[in-house]
Tab-separated table of C-alpha atoms in Angstrom:
chain	number	residue	atom	x	y	z
M	720	UNK	CA	107.274	52.910	106.305
M	721	UNK	CA	108.869	55.160	108.913
M	722	UNK	CA	109.097	53.306	112.249
M	723	UNK	CA	107.531	56.190	114.186
M	724	UNK	CA	104.629	56.417	111.729
M	725	UNK	CA	104.094	52.672	111.890
M	726	UNK	CA	104.059	52.842	115.691
M	727	UNK	CA	101.389	55.544	115.730
M	728	UNK	CA	99.196	53.665	113.254
M	729	UNK	CA	99.508	50.473	115.294
M	730	UNK	CA	98.603	52.342	118.503
M	731	UNK	CA	95.516	53.792	116.813
M	732	UNK	CA	94.509	50.389	115.467
M	733	UNK	CA	94.831	48.807	118.930
M	734	UNK	CA	92.988	51.591	120.810
M	735	UNK	CA	89.359	51.767	121.883
M	736	UNK	CA	87.108	53.591	119.416
M	737	UNK	CA	86.576	56.423	121.942
M	738	UNK	CA	90.246	56.712	123.020
M	739	UNK	CA	91.513	60.138	121.986
M	740	UNK	CA	95.134	59.821	123.187
M	741	UNK	CA	96.769	57.926	120.259
M	742	UNK	CA	95.082	60.197	117.709
M	743	UNK	CA	96.237	63.380	119.431
M	744	UNK	CA	99.757	61.995	119.882
M	745	UNK	CA	99.815	61.270	116.152
M	746	UNK	CA	98.599	64.824	115.421
M	747	UNK	CA	101.363	66.262	117.635
M	748	UNK	CA	103.974	64.199	115.792
M	749	UNK	CA	102.658	65.377	112.403
M	750	UNK	CA	102.861	68.966	113.621
M	751	UNK	CA	106.515	68.415	114.601
M	752	UNK	CA	107.112	67.203	111.049
M	753	UNK	CA	105.491	70.430	109.754
M	754	UNK	CA	102.759	68.340	108.155
M	755	UNK	CA	99.511	70.349	107.672
M	756	UNK	CA	97.526	67.125	108.079
M	757	UNK	CA	97.893	67.581	111.859
M	758	UNK	CA	95.242	70.293	111.914
M	759	UNK	CA	92.891	68.280	109.715
M	760	UNK	CA	93.272	65.243	111.987
M	761	UNK	CA	92.319	67.290	115.047
M	762	UNK	CA	89.308	68.767	113.237
M	763	UNK	CA	88.132	65.311	112.190
M	764	UNK	CA	88.402	63.975	115.737
M	765	UNK	CA	86.727	67.000	117.326
M	766	UNK	CA	83.846	67.246	114.840
M	767	UNK	CA	80.591	66.753	116.789
M	768	UNK	CA	79.143	64.227	114.365
M	769	UNK	CA	82.289	62.067	114.438
M	770	UNK	CA	82.357	62.129	118.240
M	771	UNK	CA	78.674	61.360	118.626
M	772	UNK	CA	78.952	58.405	116.271
M	773	UNK	CA	81.797	56.981	118.368
M	774	UNK	CA	79.777	57.392	121.548
M	775	UNK	CA	76.641	55.969	119.956
M	776	UNK	CA	78.459	52.945	118.642
M	777	UNK	CA	79.553	52.155	122.173
M	778	UNK	CA	76.218	52.980	123.785
M	779	UNK	CA	73.718	51.513	121.350
M	780	UNK	CA	75.457	48.574	119.737
M	781	UNK	CA	77.070	47.321	122.953
M	782	UNK	CA	80.432	46.789	121.256
M	783	UNK	CA	83.911	46.658	122.749
M	784	UNK	CA	86.181	47.472	119.804
M	785	UNK	CA	89.876	46.846	119.389
M	786	UNK	CA	90.744	45.940	122.979
M	787	UNK	CA	92.932	42.900	123.471
M	788	UNK	CA	91.106	41.767	126.630
M	789	UNK	CA	87.410	40.830	126.747
M	790	UNK	CA	84.855	43.092	128.429
M	791	UNK	CA	83.833	42.551	132.041
M	792	UNK	CA	80.799	43.664	134.089
M	793	UNK	CA	82.968	46.543	135.332
M	794	UNK	CA	82.706	48.083	131.838
M	795	UNK	CA	79.103	49.044	132.599
M	796	UNK	CA	77.498	46.814	129.949
M	797	UNK	CA	75.785	44.402	132.319
M	798	UNK	CA	72.354	45.995	131.815
M	799	UNK	CA	72.548	46.075	128.030
M	800	UNK	CA	72.267	42.385	127.212
M	801	UNK	CA	74.605	40.788	124.685
M	802	UNK	CA	78.072	42.239	124.091
M	803	UNK	CA	80.157	42.088	120.928
M	804	UNK	CA	83.937	41.956	121.308
M	805	UNK	CA	85.505	43.113	118.034
M	806	UNK	CA	89.245	42.717	117.523
M	807	UNK	CA	91.967	41.469	115.171
M	808	UNK	CA	92.518	37.726	114.703
M	809	UNK	CA	96.126	37.959	115.965
M	810	UNK	CA	95.042	39.594	119.224
M	811	UNK	CA	92.344	36.976	119.784
M	812	UNK	CA	94.826	34.197	119.002
M	813	UNK	CA	97.179	35.535	121.676
M	814	UNK	CA	94.314	35.739	124.153
M	815	UNK	CA	93.397	32.100	123.435
M	816	UNK	CA	97.025	31.077	123.969
M	817	UNK	CA	96.961	32.703	127.414
M	818	UNK	CA	94.328	30.214	128.581
M	819	UNK	CA	91.963	32.907	129.905
M	820	UNK	CA	88.174	32.569	129.965
M	821	UNK	CA	85.265	35.020	129.845
M	822	UNK	CA	82.861	36.056	132.600
M	823	UNK	CA	79.833	35.943	130.306
M	824	UNK	CA	78.823	34.840	126.803
M	825	UNK	CA	80.401	36.937	124.054
M	826	UNK	CA	79.951	37.414	120.335
M	827	UNK	CA	83.556	37.629	119.089
M	828	UNK	CA	83.810	39.460	115.755
M	829	UNK	CA	87.215	39.070	114.094
M	830	UNK	CA	88.230	41.854	111.719
M	831	UNK	CA	90.005	40.473	108.621
M	832	UNK	CA	91.677	43.054	106.370
M	833	UNK	CA	94.885	41.360	105.225
M	834	UNK	CA	95.703	37.934	103.722
M	835	UNK	CA	97.911	37.016	106.689
M	836	UNK	CA	94.896	37.442	108.970
M	837	UNK	CA	93.199	34.612	107.079
M	838	UNK	CA	96.069	32.380	108.164
M	839	UNK	CA	95.532	33.560	111.749
M	840	UNK	CA	91.860	32.639	111.379
M	841	UNK	CA	92.890	29.102	110.436
M	842	UNK	CA	95.064	28.898	113.560
M	843	UNK	CA	92.162	30.089	115.724
M	844	UNK	CA	89.891	27.391	114.350
M	845	UNK	CA	92.496	24.761	115.156
M	846	UNK	CA	92.184	25.601	118.870
M	847	UNK	CA	89.403	24.828	121.366
M	848	UNK	CA	87.271	27.859	122.192
M	849	UNK	CA	86.184	28.756	125.755
M	850	UNK	CA	82.560	28.123	126.651
M	851	UNK	CA	80.246	31.008	125.841
M	852	UNK	CA	82.144	32.177	122.734
M	853	UNK	CA	80.228	32.624	119.479
M	854	UNK	CA	82.581	33.312	116.605
M	855	UNK	CA	82.016	35.631	113.650
M	856	UNK	CA	84.164	37.325	111.026
M	857	UNK	CA	84.088	40.662	109.210
M	858	UNK	CA	85.995	40.471	105.943
M	859	UNK	CA	86.592	42.768	102.980
M	860	UNK	CA	84.976	41.594	99.767
M	861	UNK	CA	88.366	41.539	98.014
M	862	UNK	CA	89.469	38.737	100.373
M	863	UNK	CA	86.186	36.880	100.388
M	864	UNK	CA	86.688	34.720	97.314
M	865	UNK	CA	85.616	31.101	97.509
M	866	UNK	CA	89.120	29.639	97.694
M	867	UNK	CA	90.100	31.641	100.796
M	868	UNK	CA	86.753	31.835	102.540
M	869	UNK	CA	85.352	28.340	102.089
M	870	UNK	CA	87.594	26.451	104.597
M	871	UNK	CA	86.871	29.025	107.311
M	872	UNK	CA	83.088	29.129	107.005
M	873	UNK	CA	82.968	25.338	106.784
M	874	UNK	CA	83.973	25.131	110.458
M	875	UNK	CA	80.812	24.618	112.573
M	876	UNK	CA	82.054	27.142	115.160
M	877	UNK	CA	82.081	29.954	112.587
M	878	UNK	CA	78.545	31.253	113.043
M	879	UNK	CA	78.638	34.767	111.590
M	880	UNK	CA	79.955	36.475	108.466
M	881	UNK	CA	79.963	40.140	107.440
M	882	UNK	CA	81.252	40.972	103.957
M	883	UNK	CA	82.132	44.620	103.395
M	884	UNK	CA	81.931	45.880	99.820
M	885	UNK	CA	80.618	44.327	96.618
M	886	UNK	CA	81.200	40.600	96.438
M	887	UNK	CA	82.519	39.475	93.038
M	888	UNK	CA	82.811	35.736	93.577
M	889	UNK	CA	79.955	33.345	94.411
M	890	UNK	CA	79.356	32.561	98.061
M	891	UNK	CA	80.750	29.212	99.199
M	892	UNK	CA	78.594	26.612	100.897
M	893	UNK	CA	77.894	27.854	104.434
M	894	UNK	CA	75.470	25.434	106.105
M	895	UNK	CA	76.511	26.452	109.636
M	896	UNK	CA	76.294	30.231	109.303
M	897	UNK	CA	73.614	31.775	111.523
M	898	UNK	CA	74.338	35.483	110.939
M	899	UNK	CA	75.055	37.044	107.528
M	900	UNK	CA	75.570	40.693	106.541
M	901	UNK	CA	76.359	41.526	102.911
M	902	UNK	CA	75.505	43.592	99.836
M	903	UNK	CA	73.367	41.846	97.229
M	904	UNK	CA	75.093	42.414	93.893
M	905	UNK	CA	73.287	39.833	91.755
M	906	UNK	CA	70.194	37.655	91.714
M	907	UNK	CA	72.432	34.610	92.170
M	908	UNK	CA	73.479	35.976	95.587
M	909	UNK	CA	69.873	35.592	96.745
M	910	UNK	CA	69.887	31.968	95.605
M	911	UNK	CA	73.115	31.356	97.523
M	912	UNK	CA	71.564	32.859	100.667
M	913	UNK	CA	68.595	30.515	100.335
M	914	UNK	CA	71.004	27.559	100.519
M	915	UNK	CA	71.841	28.387	104.184
M	916	UNK	CA	69.391	26.272	106.203
M	917	UNK	CA	70.545	27.479	109.642
M	918	UNK	CA	70.502	31.224	108.911
M	919	UNK	CA	68.846	33.069	111.822
M	920	UNK	CA	69.858	36.715	111.263
M	921	UNK	CA	70.215	38.302	107.833
M	922	UNK	CA	71.149	41.886	106.975
M	923	UNK	CA	71.196	42.725	103.291
M	924	UNK	CA	72.027	45.964	101.498
M	925	UNK	CA	70.491	46.314	98.054
M	926	UNK	CA	69.080	48.674	95.467
M	927	UNK	CA	65.957	48.428	93.333
M	928	UNK	CA	67.395	45.921	90.846
M	929	UNK	CA	66.583	42.901	93.009
M	930	UNK	CA	62.983	43.635	93.969
M	931	UNK	CA	61.647	40.498	92.356
M	932	UNK	CA	63.671	38.003	94.348
M	933	UNK	CA	63.425	39.466	97.813
M	934	UNK	CA	60.216	37.686	98.800
M	935	UNK	CA	61.950	34.329	98.417
M	936	UNK	CA	63.799	35.020	101.671
M	937	UNK	CA	60.584	34.119	103.488
M	938	UNK	CA	61.361	30.459	102.801
M	939	UNK	CA	64.436	30.418	105.085
M	940	UNK	CA	63.235	27.993	107.771
M	941	UNK	CA	65.054	29.419	110.827
M	942	UNK	CA	65.155	33.123	109.974
M	943	UNK	CA	64.389	35.208	113.083
M	944	UNK	CA	65.682	38.621	112.005
M	945	UNK	CA	65.708	40.201	108.559
M	946	UNK	CA	67.076	43.723	108.101
M	947	UNK	CA	66.849	45.427	104.702
M	948	UNK	CA	68.995	48.475	103.895
M	949	UNK	CA	68.341	50.607	100.831
M	950	UNK	CA	71.447	51.734	98.938
M	951	UNK	CA	71.853	55.356	97.904
M	952	UNK	CA	69.065	57.904	97.613
M	953	UNK	CA	66.442	55.569	96.246
M	954	UNK	CA	63.350	57.536	95.098
M	955	UNK	CA	60.410	57.338	97.476
M	956	UNK	CA	58.191	55.807	94.769
M	957	UNK	CA	60.646	52.951	94.321
M	958	UNK	CA	60.806	52.391	98.087
M	959	UNK	CA	57.024	52.058	98.165
M	960	UNK	CA	57.186	49.472	95.380
M	961	UNK	CA	60.108	47.793	97.107
M	962	UNK	CA	58.136	47.631	100.368
M	963	UNK	CA	55.321	45.839	98.563
M	964	UNK	CA	57.748	43.133	97.430
M	965	UNK	CA	59.466	42.267	100.704
M	966	UNK	CA	58.142	39.673	103.145
M	967	UNK	CA	55.888	40.948	105.891
M	968	UNK	CA	58.134	39.504	108.585
M	969	UNK	CA	60.884	42.060	108.046
M	970	UNK	CA	62.388	42.938	111.438
M	971	UNK	CA	64.524	45.926	110.423
M	972	UNK	CA	64.183	48.534	107.700
M	973	UNK	CA	66.799	51.173	106.859
M	974	UNK	CA	65.923	53.960	104.432
M	975	UNK	CA	69.294	55.457	103.486
M	976	UNK	CA	68.527	59.032	102.459
M	977	UNK	CA	69.674	62.623	102.863
M	978	UNK	CA	66.845	65.067	103.580
M	979	UNK	CA	63.826	63.402	102.036
M	980	UNK	CA	60.059	63.665	102.477
M	981	UNK	CA	58.272	60.944	104.369
M	982	UNK	CA	55.204	60.723	102.127
M	983	UNK	CA	51.803	59.263	102.948
M	984	UNK	CA	52.395	56.303	100.608
M	985	UNK	CA	55.754	55.484	102.163
M	986	UNK	CA	54.403	55.834	105.706
M	987	UNK	CA	51.535	53.496	104.828
M	988	UNK	CA	54.000	50.982	103.365
M	989	UNK	CA	56.088	51.038	106.558
M	990	UNK	CA	52.969	50.345	108.631
M	991	UNK	CA	52.494	47.079	106.712
M	992	UNK	CA	55.392	45.567	108.630
M	993	UNK	CA	53.587	44.867	111.887
M	994	UNK	CA	56.536	42.839	113.210
M	995	UNK	CA	59.078	45.576	112.490
M	996	UNK	CA	61.576	45.848	115.372
M	997	UNK	CA	64.154	48.354	114.059
M	998	UNK	CA	63.501	51.334	111.792
M	999	UNK	CA	66.180	53.741	110.528
M	1000	UNK	CA	64.981	56.929	108.790
M	1001	UNK	CA	67.822	59.486	108.971
M	1002	UNK	CA	67.261	62.883	107.396
M	1003	UNK	CA	63.482	62.580	107.019
M	1004	UNK	CA	61.047	65.485	106.779
M	1005	UNK	CA	58.357	64.398	109.249
M	1006	UNK	CA	55.201	65.948	107.857
M	1007	UNK	CA	52.544	66.842	110.407
M	1008	UNK	CA	49.870	65.888	107.881
M	1009	UNK	CA	50.711	62.194	108.261
M	1010	UNK	CA	48.442	59.949	110.330
M	1011	UNK	CA	50.884	59.649	113.217
M	1012	UNK	CA	48.135	58.178	115.378
M	1013	UNK	CA	48.572	54.955	113.353
M	1014	UNK	CA	52.245	54.603	114.320
M	1015	UNK	CA	51.536	52.544	117.486
M	1016	UNK	CA	50.311	49.788	115.161
M	1017	UNK	CA	54.019	48.854	114.997
M	1018	UNK	CA	53.657	47.048	118.293
M	1019	UNK	CA	57.040	45.287	118.026
M	1020	UNK	CA	59.145	48.379	117.228
M	1021	UNK	CA	62.097	48.540	119.649
M	1022	UNK	CA	64.584	50.939	118.035
M	1023	UNK	CA	63.822	54.033	115.964
M	1024	UNK	CA	66.476	56.283	114.399
M	1025	UNK	CA	65.462	59.746	113.175
M	1026	UNK	CA	68.967	61.254	113.115
M	1027	UNK	CA	69.027	64.611	111.316
M	1028	UNK	CA	65.256	64.657	110.782
M	1029	UNK	CA	63.027	67.758	110.822
M	1030	UNK	CA	59.381	68.597	111.352
M	1031	UNK	CA	58.769	67.279	114.880
M	1032	UNK	CA	55.283	67.848	116.270
M	1033	UNK	CA	53.354	67.047	119.433
M	1034	UNK	CA	51.248	64.529	117.495
M	1035	UNK	CA	54.344	62.615	116.409
M	1036	UNK	CA	55.869	62.616	119.894
M	1037	UNK	CA	52.651	61.381	121.498
M	1038	UNK	CA	52.587	58.548	118.957
M	1039	UNK	CA	56.190	57.656	119.829
M	1040	UNK	CA	55.272	57.556	123.518
M	1041	UNK	CA	52.466	55.098	122.755
M	1042	UNK	CA	54.745	52.565	121.027
M	1043	UNK	CA	54.587	49.742	123.583
M	1044	UNK	CA	58.079	48.294	123.057
M	1045	UNK	CA	60.136	51.309	121.956
M	1046	UNK	CA	63.392	50.998	123.947
M	1047	UNK	CA	65.854	53.183	122.007
M	1048	UNK	CA	65.089	56.473	120.258
M	1049	UNK	CA	67.642	58.494	118.270
M	1050	UNK	CA	66.633	62.137	117.735
M	1051	UNK	CA	70.208	63.413	117.369
M	1052	UNK	CA	71.334	66.199	115.014
M	1053	UNK	CA	67.742	67.421	114.694
M	1054	UNK	CA	67.780	71.196	114.065
M	1055	UNK	CA	64.085	71.725	114.865
M	1056	UNK	CA	63.686	69.574	118.013
M	1057	UNK	CA	62.611	71.701	121.007
M	1058	UNK	CA	62.100	71.182	124.737
M	1059	UNK	CA	58.338	71.186	124.302
M	1060	UNK	CA	58.499	68.223	121.913
M	1061	UNK	CA	60.076	66.027	124.591
M	1062	UNK	CA	57.229	66.536	127.053
M	1063	UNK	CA	55.039	64.011	125.303
M	1064	UNK	CA	57.668	61.314	125.884
M	1065	UNK	CA	56.864	61.355	129.611
M	1066	UNK	CA	53.947	59.123	128.688
M	1067	UNK	CA	56.257	56.340	127.491
M	1068	UNK	CA	56.448	53.239	129.670
M	1069	UNK	CA	59.182	51.506	127.633
M	1070	UNK	CA	61.798	54.077	126.533
M	1071	UNK	CA	65.231	53.177	127.966
M	1072	UNK	CA	67.849	55.041	125.872
M	1073	UNK	CA	67.423	58.482	124.277
M	1074	UNK	CA	69.967	60.131	121.965
M	1075	UNK	CA	69.802	63.941	121.857
M	1076	UNK	CA	73.284	64.726	120.523
M	1077	UNK	CA	73.647	68.100	118.785
M	1078	UNK	CA	70.055	69.385	118.952
M	1079	UNK	CA	70.728	73.149	118.989
M	1080	UNK	CA	67.301	74.287	120.229
M	1081	UNK	CA	67.343	72.186	123.415
M	1082	UNK	CA	67.922	74.018	126.711
M	1083	UNK	CA	68.441	72.968	130.357
M	1084	UNK	CA	64.660	73.240	130.737
M	1085	UNK	CA	64.361	69.809	129.116
M	1086	UNK	CA	66.231	68.050	131.952
M	1087	UNK	CA	63.248	67.814	134.359
M	1088	UNK	CA	61.224	66.424	131.458
M	1089	UNK	CA	63.808	63.686	130.877
M	1090	UNK	CA	63.737	62.771	134.558
M	1091	UNK	CA	59.954	62.412	134.309
M	1092	UNK	CA	60.183	59.628	131.694
M	1093	UNK	CA	59.569	56.670	134.023
M	1094	UNK	CA	61.498	53.962	132.162
M	1095	UNK	CA	64.499	56.025	130.995
M	1096	UNK	CA	67.937	54.706	131.967
M	1097	UNK	CA	70.289	56.637	129.692
M	1098	UNK	CA	70.600	59.795	127.631
M	1099	UNK	CA	73.222	61.392	125.375
M	1100	UNK	CA	73.213	65.216	125.525
M	1101	UNK	CA	76.620	65.920	123.994
M	1102	UNK	CA	77.226	68.966	121.783
M	1103	UNK	CA	74.218	70.999	122.884
M	1104	UNK	CA	75.598	74.481	123.486
M	1105	UNK	CA	72.961	75.448	126.043
M	1106	UNK	CA	73.448	72.256	128.083
M	1107	UNK	CA	76.842	72.430	129.751
M	1108	UNK	CA	78.988	69.725	131.274
M	1109	UNK	CA	77.790	70.995	134.640
M	1110	UNK	CA	74.179	70.352	133.661
M	1111	UNK	CA	75.036	66.806	132.575
M	1112	UNK	CA	76.967	66.192	135.794
M	1113	UNK	CA	74.003	67.416	137.828
M	1114	UNK	CA	71.697	65.114	135.857
M	1115	UNK	CA	73.988	62.164	136.583
M	1116	UNK	CA	73.952	63.005	140.297
M	1117	UNK	CA	70.177	63.252	140.350
M	1118	UNK	CA	69.835	60.001	138.371
M	1119	UNK	CA	72.762	57.872	139.617
M	1120	UNK	CA	71.498	54.678	137.969
M	1121	UNK	CA	71.417	56.288	134.518
M	1122	UNK	CA	74.059	56.178	131.792
M	1123	UNK	CA	74.672	59.838	130.898
M	1124	UNK	CA	76.936	60.292	127.830
M	1125	UNK	CA	79.469	61.722	127.797
């Protein structure tokens, strides 16, 4: 590989997820080489959806990605609870060798993409870890075969595992794992999950083939969080049937669709999960005929994502305001959301973060409404043509304790 190209790729890999400089430098270099990919790279970076996702990942998931030094309170995360520090094993190994410590507890997620990084993981586990470090690993399914993975997850300090892609090999014994994120590709995978007695947080992606075995997850003795993600555009009828099969103590539900109708049957099925804490419904048609007044029955709901949804009404927004624990609300990329819809949110006593990225019908008239939401501490108004940078700056000045993105 050309040395210059390798240098640019390394700079991009080491940069923060919201750092534009290495990407634009790479685009400039491609342009000098008369490579038409330079224009495409700039378009990809500047696309509103791509930018908003980068900002949201930083704002909502509380992650510091790719940096070789741990986050500090100066990064502005002190009000957002736990922080995840995601980086490469080699960078974390060098940080350990420096003898530094952290200022607060961290979830350290190590990103494993190459076989040599598995060797670096072994070196990390041969060292003492500073107090307050909880260790996890994100690994591609191609590397996660039993022979390579088993010695790493056997270490009692390895508490979390995320497997990206379809796992082909059986899971090794992982009695110490507390957090697991993976795609269920066979009924045997469910049996292997049930053999993890200390599992506290479980996120599984699956389709309709494994409906029958999902209820068995209720028997995990220490499970505190269960998030279920549907794969592909699963028909609404199958989701209803799927919802009837899952345990009632589901804490997160993600309906992975593109422009789909939220039917009465599906809405009723969602309401069964009275302990639901996180609900993702991107691209939904929010029919006004639904019994939105029943929505506050989800008394534990803390995060709701309606990205790209349509059909907002005053009845729906009043119901959202009545959710007693709703902290984060994502209404981004909603083509029908208007200023008047936000007025009902002034009745919320719990809403902390509100995402309004790329809602083309919003105007500066919504800003006083946002300031009237008593519990609000942050808002994202990027890529709204009528709301300029000057408007956002003025909002930040009027609400100095808020996080206004960007």
